[in-house]
Short mmCIF file of C-alpha atoms in Angstrom, two decimals:
data_model
loop_
_atom_site.label_atom_id
_atom_site.label_comp_id
_atom_site.label_asym_id
_atom_site.label_seq_id
_atom_site.Cartn_x
_atom_site.Cartn_y
_atom_site.Cartn_z
CA MET V 6 3.50 30.32 -61.55
CA GLN V 7 -0.19 31.07 -61.45
CA HIS V 8 0.05 34.53 -59.89
CA ARG V 9 2.38 35.74 -62.65
CA ASP V 10 -0.13 34.74 -65.29
CA THR V 11 -3.03 36.43 -63.55
CA ALA V 12 -1.11 39.70 -63.23
CA SER V 13 -1.16 40.07 -67.01
CA ARG V 14 -4.71 38.82 -67.47
CA PRO V 15 -6.69 41.33 -69.55
CA ARG V 16 -9.45 43.23 -67.85
CA THR V 17 -12.83 42.16 -69.17
CA GLY V 18 -16.07 43.96 -69.70
CA ARG V 19 -14.61 47.43 -70.23
CA ARG V 20 -15.87 50.00 -72.68
CA PRO V 21 -13.38 51.43 -75.18
CA ASP V 22 -11.43 54.41 -73.93
CA THR V 23 -13.41 57.62 -74.35
CA GLY V 24 -10.31 59.55 -75.33
CA ARG V 25 -10.63 61.88 -72.36
CA PRO V 26 -7.20 62.55 -70.87
CA PRO V 27 -6.62 61.62 -67.24
CA ALA V 28 -6.37 64.35 -64.63
CA GLU V 29 -3.01 66.03 -64.49
CA ALA V 30 -1.10 65.67 -61.23
CA GLY V 31 -1.80 69.22 -60.14
CA GLU V 32 -5.31 69.63 -61.57
CA ILE V 33 -8.03 70.68 -59.16
CA LEU V 34 -10.76 68.07 -59.14
CA PRO V 35 -13.60 68.94 -56.74
CA ALA V 36 -16.26 66.39 -55.90
CA GLU V 37 -18.51 67.15 -58.87
CA ALA V 38 -15.65 67.15 -61.37
CA LEU V 39 -14.39 63.87 -59.92
CA ALA V 40 -17.78 62.25 -60.46
CA GLU V 41 -17.94 63.59 -64.01
CA ALA V 42 -14.44 62.36 -64.83
CA LEU V 43 -15.13 58.90 -63.45
CA SER V 44 -18.44 58.60 -65.28
CA ALA V 45 -16.62 59.27 -68.56
CA ARG V 46 -14.05 56.55 -67.90
CA GLN V 47 -14.34 52.91 -68.76
CA ALA V 48 -17.00 51.07 -66.75
CA PRO V 49 -18.24 47.48 -66.52
CA SER V 50 -20.77 46.32 -69.06
CA PRO V 51 -24.19 46.44 -67.34
CA ASP V 52 -24.87 42.75 -68.02
CA LEU V 53 -21.43 41.47 -67.03
CA PRO V 54 -21.50 39.36 -63.84
CA SER V 55 -19.88 41.17 -60.94
CA ARG V 56 -17.45 38.30 -60.41
CA GLU V 57 -15.96 38.96 -63.87
CA VAL V 58 -14.96 42.45 -62.72
CA LEU V 59 -14.07 41.89 -59.08
CA ALA V 60 -12.09 38.67 -59.40
CA PRO V 61 -9.60 39.88 -62.06
CA TYR V 62 -8.90 43.01 -60.00
CA LEU V 63 -8.17 40.99 -56.88
CA HIS V 64 -6.07 38.51 -58.91
CA ALA V 65 -3.92 41.38 -60.17
CA ARG V 66 -3.49 42.99 -56.72
CA ALA V 67 -2.55 39.63 -55.21
CA ALA V 68 0.04 39.15 -57.96
CA ASP V 69 1.44 42.62 -57.18
CA PHE V 70 1.69 41.62 -53.53
CA LEU V 71 3.57 38.42 -54.32
CA ARG V 72 5.98 40.14 -56.72
CA SER V 73 6.79 42.79 -54.11
CA LEU V 74 7.34 40.11 -51.52
CA ARG V 75 9.76 38.27 -53.81
CA VAL V 76 11.73 41.48 -54.49
CA HIS V 77 11.87 42.22 -50.77
CA ARG V 78 13.21 38.75 -49.97
CA GLU V 79 15.79 38.86 -52.77
CA SER V 80 17.14 42.33 -51.94
CA GLY V 81 20.80 42.42 -50.97
CA GLN V 82 22.48 44.02 -47.99
CA ASP V 83 24.21 46.80 -49.96
CA PRO V 84 22.74 50.35 -50.22
CA GLN V 85 21.00 49.53 -53.50
CA GLY V 86 19.53 46.40 -51.94
CA ALA V 87 18.28 48.43 -48.99
CA ALA V 88 16.64 50.90 -51.36
CA ASP V 89 15.04 48.06 -53.31
CA ALA V 90 13.77 46.50 -50.09
CA ALA V 91 12.25 49.81 -48.97
CA GLU V 92 10.50 50.26 -52.31
CA ALA V 93 9.28 46.67 -52.25
CA ALA V 94 7.90 47.17 -48.73
CA ARG V 95 6.07 50.30 -49.93
CA ALA V 96 4.58 48.39 -52.86
CA LEU V 97 3.67 45.51 -50.53
CA ARG V 98 1.78 47.90 -48.26
CA GLY V 99 0.00 49.42 -51.24
CA SER V 100 -1.15 46.03 -52.52
CA ALA V 101 -2.28 45.01 -49.04
CA ARG V 102 -4.29 48.24 -48.67
CA ARG V 103 -5.97 47.76 -52.05
CA ILE V 104 -6.94 44.17 -51.32
CA SER V 105 -8.21 45.09 -47.87
CA GLY V 106 -10.10 48.15 -49.12
CA THR V 107 -11.71 46.19 -51.94
CA LEU V 108 -12.82 43.44 -49.58
CA HIS V 109 -14.29 46.11 -47.30
CA THR V 110 -16.30 47.93 -49.98
CA PHE V 111 -17.45 44.83 -51.84
CA ARG V 112 -17.83 42.59 -48.77
CA PRO V 113 -21.43 41.50 -49.65
CA LEU V 114 -20.10 39.85 -52.82
CA THR V 115 -17.54 37.70 -51.01
CA ASP V 116 -17.43 34.87 -48.55
CA THR V 117 -17.72 37.32 -45.66
CA GLY V 118 -15.99 35.20 -43.04
CA TRP V 119 -12.97 34.76 -45.28
CA ALA V 120 -12.97 38.42 -46.30
CA ASP V 121 -13.15 39.73 -42.72
CA THR V 122 -10.30 37.50 -41.60
CA LEU V 123 -8.03 38.43 -44.50
CA ARG V 124 -8.82 42.14 -44.09
CA ALA V 125 -7.79 42.04 -40.44
CA GLU V 126 -4.54 40.24 -41.23
CA LEU V 127 -3.67 42.60 -44.10
CA GLY V 128 -4.35 45.56 -41.82
CA TRP V 129 -1.96 44.13 -39.24
CA LEU V 130 0.72 43.57 -41.88
CA SER V 131 0.35 46.98 -43.53
CA GLY V 132 0.42 48.78 -40.19
CA THR V 133 3.46 46.86 -38.98
CA LEU V 134 5.44 47.55 -42.16
CA ALA V 135 4.43 51.24 -42.25
CA ARG V 136 5.72 52.23 -38.80
CA GLU V 137 9.44 52.24 -39.62
CA HIS V 138 8.92 54.52 -42.62
CA ALA V 139 6.54 56.75 -40.65
CA TYR V 140 9.05 57.34 -37.84
CA ALA V 141 11.83 58.15 -40.30
CA ALA V 142 9.66 60.59 -42.26
CA ARG V 143 8.43 62.21 -39.04
CA LEU V 144 11.97 62.76 -37.80
CA ASN V 145 13.04 64.31 -41.10
CA ARG V 146 10.02 66.58 -41.09
CA LEU V 147 10.63 67.79 -37.55
CA LEU V 148 14.36 68.35 -38.02
CA GLU V 149 13.75 70.32 -41.21
CA ALA V 150 11.17 72.43 -39.41
CA LEU V 151 13.55 73.11 -36.52
CA ASN V 152 16.28 74.17 -38.95
CA ARG V 153 13.86 76.49 -40.70
CA LEU V 154 12.50 78.00 -37.50
CA SER V 155 15.94 78.58 -35.99
CA GLY V 156 17.40 79.96 -39.21
CA ALA V 157 19.88 77.11 -39.49
CA GLY V 158 18.35 75.76 -42.72
CA GLY V 159 17.58 77.21 -46.11
CA GLY V 160 13.92 77.76 -45.41
CA ALA V 161 13.72 81.31 -46.77
CA GLY V 162 10.25 82.46 -47.53
CA ARG V 163 8.54 79.95 -45.22
CA ALA V 164 6.19 81.06 -42.48
CA THR V 165 7.75 81.80 -39.11
CA ALA V 166 6.54 80.12 -35.97
CA PRO V 167 3.82 81.69 -33.86
CA PRO V 168 5.10 83.24 -30.62
CA ALA V 169 5.03 81.19 -27.45
CA ARG V 170 2.10 81.59 -25.07
CA GLY V 171 2.47 84.90 -23.32
CA GLY V 172 4.66 86.30 -26.09
CA GLY V 173 7.95 85.30 -24.48
CA ALA V 174 11.11 84.87 -26.54
CA GLU V 175 14.62 83.72 -25.99
CA PRO V 176 17.27 86.41 -25.66
CA GLY V 177 18.00 87.88 -29.06
CA GLY V 178 14.97 86.11 -30.55
CA SER V 179 17.07 83.07 -31.42
CA LEU V 180 15.97 79.45 -31.15
CA THR V 181 19.39 78.08 -32.01
CA VAL V 182 20.37 76.61 -28.64
CA GLY V 183 16.95 75.24 -27.83
CA ALA V 184 16.46 73.93 -31.37
CA ALA V 185 19.74 72.01 -31.28
CA ARG V 186 18.82 70.32 -28.01
CA ALA V 187 15.26 69.68 -29.16
CA GLY V 188 16.56 68.13 -32.37
CA ALA V 189 18.89 65.85 -30.44
CA LEU V 190 16.04 64.77 -28.17
CA LEU V 191 13.70 64.08 -31.09
CA GLU V 192 16.42 62.15 -32.90
CA ARG V 193 17.02 59.92 -29.88
CA GLN V 194 13.33 59.24 -29.33
CA LEU V 195 12.28 58.72 -32.94
CA THR V 196 15.38 56.77 -33.93
CA LEU V 197 14.73 54.41 -31.03
CA ALA V 198 11.10 54.07 -32.12
CA ARG V 199 12.21 53.45 -35.71
CA THR V 200 14.69 50.77 -34.62
CA ARG V 201 11.99 49.00 -32.64
CA ALA V 202 9.61 49.26 -35.60
CA HIS V 203 12.27 47.80 -37.89
CA SER V 204 12.77 44.87 -35.54
CA ALA V 205 9.02 44.36 -35.30
CA ALA V 206 8.74 44.35 -39.09
CA LEU V 207 11.51 41.77 -39.47
CA GLN V 208 9.93 39.63 -36.79
CA ALA V 209 6.53 39.91 -38.47
CA LEU V 210 7.91 38.93 -41.88
CA GLY V 211 9.44 35.80 -40.38
CA SER V 212 6.41 34.80 -38.35
CA SER V 213 3.96 32.00 -38.99
CA ARG V 214 1.22 34.63 -38.99
CA PHE V 215 2.77 36.39 -41.97
CA HIS V 216 3.30 33.11 -43.82
CA ALA V 217 -0.39 32.38 -43.36
CA VAL V 218 -1.23 35.80 -44.84
CA ALA V 219 1.11 35.20 -47.78
CA ASP V 220 -0.49 31.81 -48.41
CA ALA V 221 -3.95 33.38 -48.36
CA VAL V 222 -2.87 36.04 -50.87
CA ALA V 223 -1.24 33.39 -53.06
CA LEU V 224 -4.58 31.58 -53.14
CA LEU V 225 -6.27 34.88 -53.97
CA ALA V 226 -4.06 35.21 -57.05
CA SER V 227 -5.85 32.25 -58.60
CA ASP V 228 -9.14 31.86 -56.74
CA VAL V 229 -11.38 34.47 -55.08
CA PRO V 230 -13.92 33.07 -52.59
CA LEU V 231 -17.02 34.92 -53.79
CA GLY V 232 -20.57 34.54 -52.61
CA PRO V 233 -23.76 33.99 -54.63
CA ALA V 234 -24.36 37.74 -54.95
CA ALA V 235 -21.31 38.04 -57.20
CA ALA V 236 -23.23 36.28 -59.98
CA ALA V 237 -25.56 39.28 -60.33
CA PRO V 238 -24.89 41.85 -63.06
CA ALA V 239 -22.34 44.50 -62.17
CA ALA V 240 -24.87 47.29 -62.68
CA GLU V 241 -27.11 45.77 -60.01
CA VAL V 242 -24.62 45.13 -57.21
CA LEU V 243 -21.09 46.26 -58.04
CA THR V 244 -21.91 49.83 -59.05
CA PRO V 245 -24.25 50.50 -56.09
CA LEU V 246 -21.59 49.32 -53.64
CA SER V 247 -19.05 51.64 -55.27
CA THR V 248 -21.57 54.48 -55.13
CA GLY V 249 -22.08 53.72 -51.45
CA ALA V 250 -18.37 54.29 -50.81
CA GLU V 251 -18.63 57.66 -52.53
CA GLN V 252 -21.72 58.59 -50.52
CA ARG V 253 -20.01 57.76 -47.23
CA LEU V 254 -17.13 59.99 -48.29
CA ARG V 255 -19.44 62.89 -49.16
CA GLU V 256 -21.27 62.57 -45.84
CA ALA V 257 -18.02 62.59 -43.90
CA VAL V 258 -16.75 65.63 -45.79
CA ALA V 259 -20.07 67.41 -45.18
CA ALA V 260 -19.53 66.92 -41.44
CA LEU V 261 -16.15 68.68 -41.53
CA PRO V 262 -15.90 72.34 -40.52
CA LEU V 263 -15.08 73.38 -44.09
CA ARG V 264 -16.41 76.89 -43.60
CA ARG V 265 -13.91 77.43 -40.81
CA ALA V 266 -11.18 75.78 -42.89
CA ALA V 267 -11.89 78.33 -45.64
CA HIS V 268 -9.99 80.86 -43.51
CA PRO V 269 -6.41 79.67 -43.82
CA TYR V 270 -4.72 80.61 -40.57
CA ASN V 271 -7.60 81.49 -38.26
CA ALA V 272 -6.35 82.60 -34.90
CA ASP V 273 -8.62 80.34 -32.86
CA ALA V 274 -7.20 77.26 -34.58
CA LEU V 275 -3.50 78.03 -34.21
CA VAL V 276 -1.91 76.58 -31.11
CA HIS V 277 0.20 79.03 -29.13
CA GLY V 278 1.76 76.54 -26.76
CA LEU V 279 1.27 72.96 -25.66
CA GLY V 280 -1.57 73.70 -23.26
CA ALA V 281 -4.07 73.84 -26.13
CA ALA V 282 -2.80 70.67 -27.79
CA PRO V 283 -5.40 68.13 -26.61
CA SER V 284 -8.43 70.15 -27.76
CA SER V 285 -6.87 70.86 -31.16
CA GLU V 286 -5.58 67.36 -31.81
CA ALA V 287 -8.92 65.82 -30.80
CA GLN V 288 -10.34 67.55 -33.87
CA ASP V 289 -7.98 65.69 -36.21
CA ALA V 290 -9.86 62.36 -36.11
CA PRO V 291 -12.69 63.36 -38.52
CA TRP V 292 -10.12 64.54 -41.05
CA HIS V 293 -8.19 61.28 -40.76
CA HIS V 294 -11.46 59.42 -41.28
CA VAL V 295 -12.15 61.39 -44.47
CA ARG V 296 -8.66 60.50 -45.69
CA LEU V 297 -9.44 56.81 -45.20
CA LEU V 298 -12.81 57.11 -46.93
CA LEU V 299 -11.26 58.96 -49.85
CA ARG V 300 -8.78 56.11 -50.25
CA LEU V 301 -11.59 53.51 -50.14
CA HIS V 302 -13.53 55.50 -52.73
CA ARG V 303 -10.49 55.62 -54.99
CA TYR V 304 -9.92 51.86 -54.70
CA ALA V 305 -13.60 51.19 -55.44
CA GLN V 306 -13.32 53.28 -58.59
CA GLU V 307 -10.24 51.32 -59.62
CA VAL V 308 -12.39 48.18 -59.58
CA VAL V 309 -15.25 49.57 -61.65
CA ALA V 310 -13.44 52.09 -63.89
CA GLY V 311 -9.74 51.26 -63.99
CA PRO V 312 -6.77 53.12 -62.47
CA VAL V 313 -7.52 56.51 -60.91
CA ASP V 314 -4.73 58.98 -60.25
CA ALA V 315 -4.31 60.23 -56.69
CA LEU V 316 -6.18 63.50 -56.38
CA PRO V 317 -4.67 66.72 -55.01
CA ALA V 318 -7.31 66.59 -52.24
CA ALA V 319 -5.89 63.23 -51.13
CA ARG V 320 -2.39 64.69 -51.03
CA ALA V 321 -3.66 67.56 -48.89
CA LEU V 322 -5.06 65.06 -46.40
CA ASP V 323 -1.75 63.19 -46.42
CA ARG V 324 -0.01 66.45 -45.48
CA HIS V 325 -2.62 66.97 -42.77
CA ARG V 326 -1.92 63.54 -41.30
CA ASP V 327 1.85 64.02 -41.42
CA ALA V 328 1.72 67.43 -39.74
CA ALA V 329 -0.72 66.26 -37.07
CA GLU V 330 1.45 63.28 -36.16
CA ALA V 331 4.59 65.45 -36.13
CA ALA V 332 2.87 67.89 -33.77
CA THR V 333 1.98 65.00 -31.47
CA ALA V 334 5.61 63.83 -31.48
CA ALA V 335 6.81 67.35 -30.57
CA ALA V 336 4.30 67.53 -27.72
CA SER V 337 5.37 64.10 -26.48
CA ALA V 338 9.03 65.14 -26.50
CA ALA V 339 8.19 68.33 -24.59
CA ARG V 340 6.77 66.18 -21.78
CA THR V 341 10.16 64.52 -21.26
CA PRO V 342 11.13 65.02 -17.58
CA ARG V 343 13.89 67.46 -16.62
CA ILE V 344 14.53 69.02 -20.03
CA ALA V 345 16.00 72.51 -20.18
CA PRO V 346 13.62 75.47 -20.55
CA ALA V 347 15.18 76.41 -23.89
CA THR V 348 14.53 72.89 -25.17
CA ALA V 349 10.92 72.97 -24.00
CA TYR V 350 10.47 76.37 -25.61
CA ALA V 351 11.82 75.14 -28.96
CA LEU V 352 9.55 72.09 -28.85
CA GLY V 353 6.58 74.33 -28.06
CA VAL V 354 7.31 76.52 -31.05
CA LEU V 355 7.82 73.42 -33.19
CA HIS V 356 4.48 72.03 -32.03
CA ALA V 357 2.76 75.31 -32.89
CA ASP V 358 4.43 75.33 -36.31
CA GLN V 359 3.15 71.86 -37.12
CA ARG V 360 -0.37 72.73 -35.94
CA HIS V 361 -0.08 75.71 -38.28
CA GLU V 362 0.73 73.23 -41.06
CA VAL V 363 -2.35 71.22 -40.07
CA GLU V 364 -4.51 74.30 -40.61
CA ALA V 365 -2.80 75.00 -43.94
CA ALA V 366 -3.56 71.47 -45.14
CA ARG V 367 -7.20 71.81 -44.11
CA PHE V 368 -7.45 75.06 -46.01
CA ALA V 369 -5.88 73.42 -49.08
CA PHE V 370 -8.35 70.54 -48.91
CA GLN V 371 -11.27 72.96 -48.62
CA GLN V 372 -10.07 74.88 -51.66
CA LEU V 373 -9.69 71.69 -53.68
CA TRP V 374 -12.98 70.12 -52.62
CA GLN V 375 -15.09 73.29 -52.78
CA PRO V 376 -13.20 75.78 -54.97
#
């Protein structure tokens, strides 16, 4: 089939490898070092038409999408088949994000009407498939935190939860009873949400809307609808668009309160109870936006310079997102009508613990971006 051939198509217009080793998984790469590392990597020949760089990248990502879809459809019903299906869904989401991100950054080089439509549909698909995994991961995170906070798990050496507002504590300082009930409540709520997300994903994969998306990606594996601007040399249009993605990232990071984040567990940022939740969680949006821009910047660099390893700063923002969403889930559970005071107390402490993790992730990002 055509998409299998395009997946192995050699990348054109690349300089020979400079011999510089890629960043290690744990290496600190601040903004300046990232730019230096990328400039030393392979880059398009200045005179190469932009279409000769952009089209092969999109061909390959479309082929990845189609392979993942085939694996997902062919997975069995046994435990190994379920694991294969989960991995295929993860790879499917990754391919969809890369195609969508590339069409966003390099939109002026494409047929914009086609690109905007496909981006919207890939965003719908990726979001629908991601929800089931997100609910499962959130539940695991919250239950592990409850076990650690109550002393039921093996979380030795981890930070303890901040005290509840007003300094109150359960008799004997134990969260065991409240934690058990809070865990049961979270499991009911998030398992129900996960089940609904699973049903929604199955329904989406069988819908005519999804089949239309799959057909569009199959076409993309052999033909990319590009506009006249894609005939210009890569140095004139492709590289400036990639640089624009980096500049938007830098501007968004500059708007973050990094000076405040340089103090790891500042008292004004920690949440001692659910009453402060809205003001704290309203501050998460700029950090989530930076996470998205960092991903778009990484995908743009994949187009112009080849694969780029995920940076530690990106992983810090992933932890920030996970902790923020877990804190929101704890706050939502605490608003359940007629729950016992011990349960509400445990959920309040859990919420504060996850907001503490949010601050820790911000501090880690600040240290990585501006060491």
